[in-house]
Amino acid sequence: MSSEGLWQSAVVYQVYWRSFKDGNGDGIGDLKGLRSKVGYLSSLGVDAIWLNPTYPSPQGDHGYDVSNYFDVDPLFGTLEELKHAIEEFHHHGMAVLLDIVPNHVSSQHPWFISAKEGGDGNEAESRFIIRQGKGKSGGTPPNDWKSVFGGPAWSKFPTEEGRPQRWYLHMFDECQPDLNWENPEVHERFDRILEHWYELGVDGFRIDVAHGLYKAPGLPQIETFAGNWSACWDQPEVHEVYRRWRKISNNYVPRRFLIGEIHTSSRERLLEYVGEDQLDAAFDFSFLHQPWSAEGFAERITENIQFADKSNSSPVWTLSNHDETRHWSRYGTDPDGKPINIVEISTRYRSLISLMSALPGRIFLYNGEELALPQAEVPDESRQDPAFFRQPPESDYKGRDGCRVPIPWEKEGENAGFSTLEPWLPMPRDWHQYSVDSQDEDPGSMLNYYREQIRMRKSNEWMGLGEVSQLRSNDGLLSFVKSRGQDRVMVALNFNSKPMRMPEGKILFRSGSCFNEDRELQPGELVFLILHEGV
Ligand code: NOJ
Ligand code: CA
């Protein structure tokens, strides 16, 4: 398949490497561990992997605080090893995406160290956003923007004795100073970074905070505390950066893929980022955040397909990642937040991967979702996420550790086969039950269900490609027709907690546990119905 073809309907697997597999027994996932699981990923049938940031980093925000963009963190392995891993993935027909972090660097990045150590007004300072504080002594931050992780977005910057205090901007943790994209040197540096990795065979990038980079001129006072981020994100100048990155990415064969993590105030604004001259794709967070509802899903699917048509791209579907509560737990409760029964959760969960598999475009899976991992309980004293530590006292937000707990590989192994040492985040005691080896043996396991769905999607073009029509929600039943060439299949999903009559058509596949001819769609169940015998 050409790279264009691959990316049009790829199944991409996100590897949060710290939690994937530890190969050297220090409790943290690494390249050795990842390389030992290439076969596993190949047996899952994914087309590509996305690796969370692998660069040297003090790990203040688990890799999203980069201190050197040209190398590999020793925690993870070496540059040579990463090169070999990329070759291995390619050999098995899988592409490799890295994560690039252009909005901010680590406070240990040499640029920030020289800015801090170079004396007031030194040249290196112009790579960051540094301003004098308010008031005579500069003791109040330049504006009251808050950090996405909570608390102020400004921290004190070294200032000469007797002069008003200066501050640097960090939209995330204080270990992540924002770069000043008004400085051409920053552009040049990122051009080099892209080229460096492309030359090593990397197939593209997931761009972190792609809507960031520029801030509104004058850094106006706005109510970020009340949810207004208009001056901090999504400034018009950012598109010039992606036009430039597009050109660089097109210089390689196959042409490299760019997908943005982009949060904007509307889909119209999101459209500005995707298209032939900028990014190939953007994640659709409104699909990910959609609660369990036929109507809601129908709207999100319609919007996302329209979005892709307008931007001349293909949609992206994803339900979990390293920042969000695992979707097993999100969809496992009723509207009042009470847990629903396990059979129904499991049916819903199977239906969701089948639904995504039958939609046109790319699917991004998050490691462990194929094992039906729930959000883990992490005791407060074991938490690691900087976002947890920056919460105001009244907040009940616990941060993102619960979706980052390591993967259980073995039923009997120490730490469920993840590591010989205590993992960096504690694994719940009962996680052995989800282990890969036990699910491997069980034909009815979630792992085998995912494998089967991915295999089915690959061997049936009507699933990953093709047109969606007659999309509707009716009394809690979501349905649409998917067509490609001679094939016409109706996809129907029962969002109700009671059985529903199935629409007409010959049953091709159903997500429920009873594989029979019964025409009742169980709560949460999905069915593919043949409307035309091309299938
Ligand atoms: C989004 C990443 O997904 C998240 O994990 C990180 O903390 C922030 N960007 C800051 O880089
Ligand atoms: Ca390790």
Coordinates of C-alpha atoms in Angstrom, one line a residue, residues 16 18-20 326 366-368 373-378 400-408 418 423-428 431:
Y16 CA 3.0 5.4 26.2
R18 CA 7.0 4.5 30.2
S19 CA 4.1 2.1 30.8
F20 CA 4.4 -0.3 27.9
R326 CA -9.9 5.3 30.0
Y366 CA -4.2 3.8 23.2
N367 CA -2.1 1.0 24.7
G368 CA -4.0 -1.2 27.0
L373 CA -8.2 -1.8 31.0
P374 CA -10.3 0.5 33.2
Q375 CA -9.0 3.7 34.7
A376 CA -6.8 2.6 37.6
E377 CA -7.1 3.9 41.2
V378 CA -3.8 5.5 42.1
R400 CA -3.9 11.7 34.5
D401 CA -2.0 9.0 36.3
G402 CA -5.0 6.6 36.3
C403 CA -4.8 6.1 32.6
R404 CA -1.0 5.7 32.6
V405 CA -0.6 2.7 34.8
P406 CA 1.6 0.0 33.2
I407 CA 0.4 -2.8 30.9
P408 CA -0.1 -6.2 32.5
F418 CA 5.7 -5.5 33.2
P423 CA 6.5 -0.1 38.4
W424 CA 6.8 3.7 38.3
L425 CA 3.1 3.9 39.0
P426 CA 1.6 1.1 41.2
M427 CA -0.5 -1.5 39.4
P428 CA -3.8 -2.4 41.0
W431 CA -4.6 -6.3 37.1

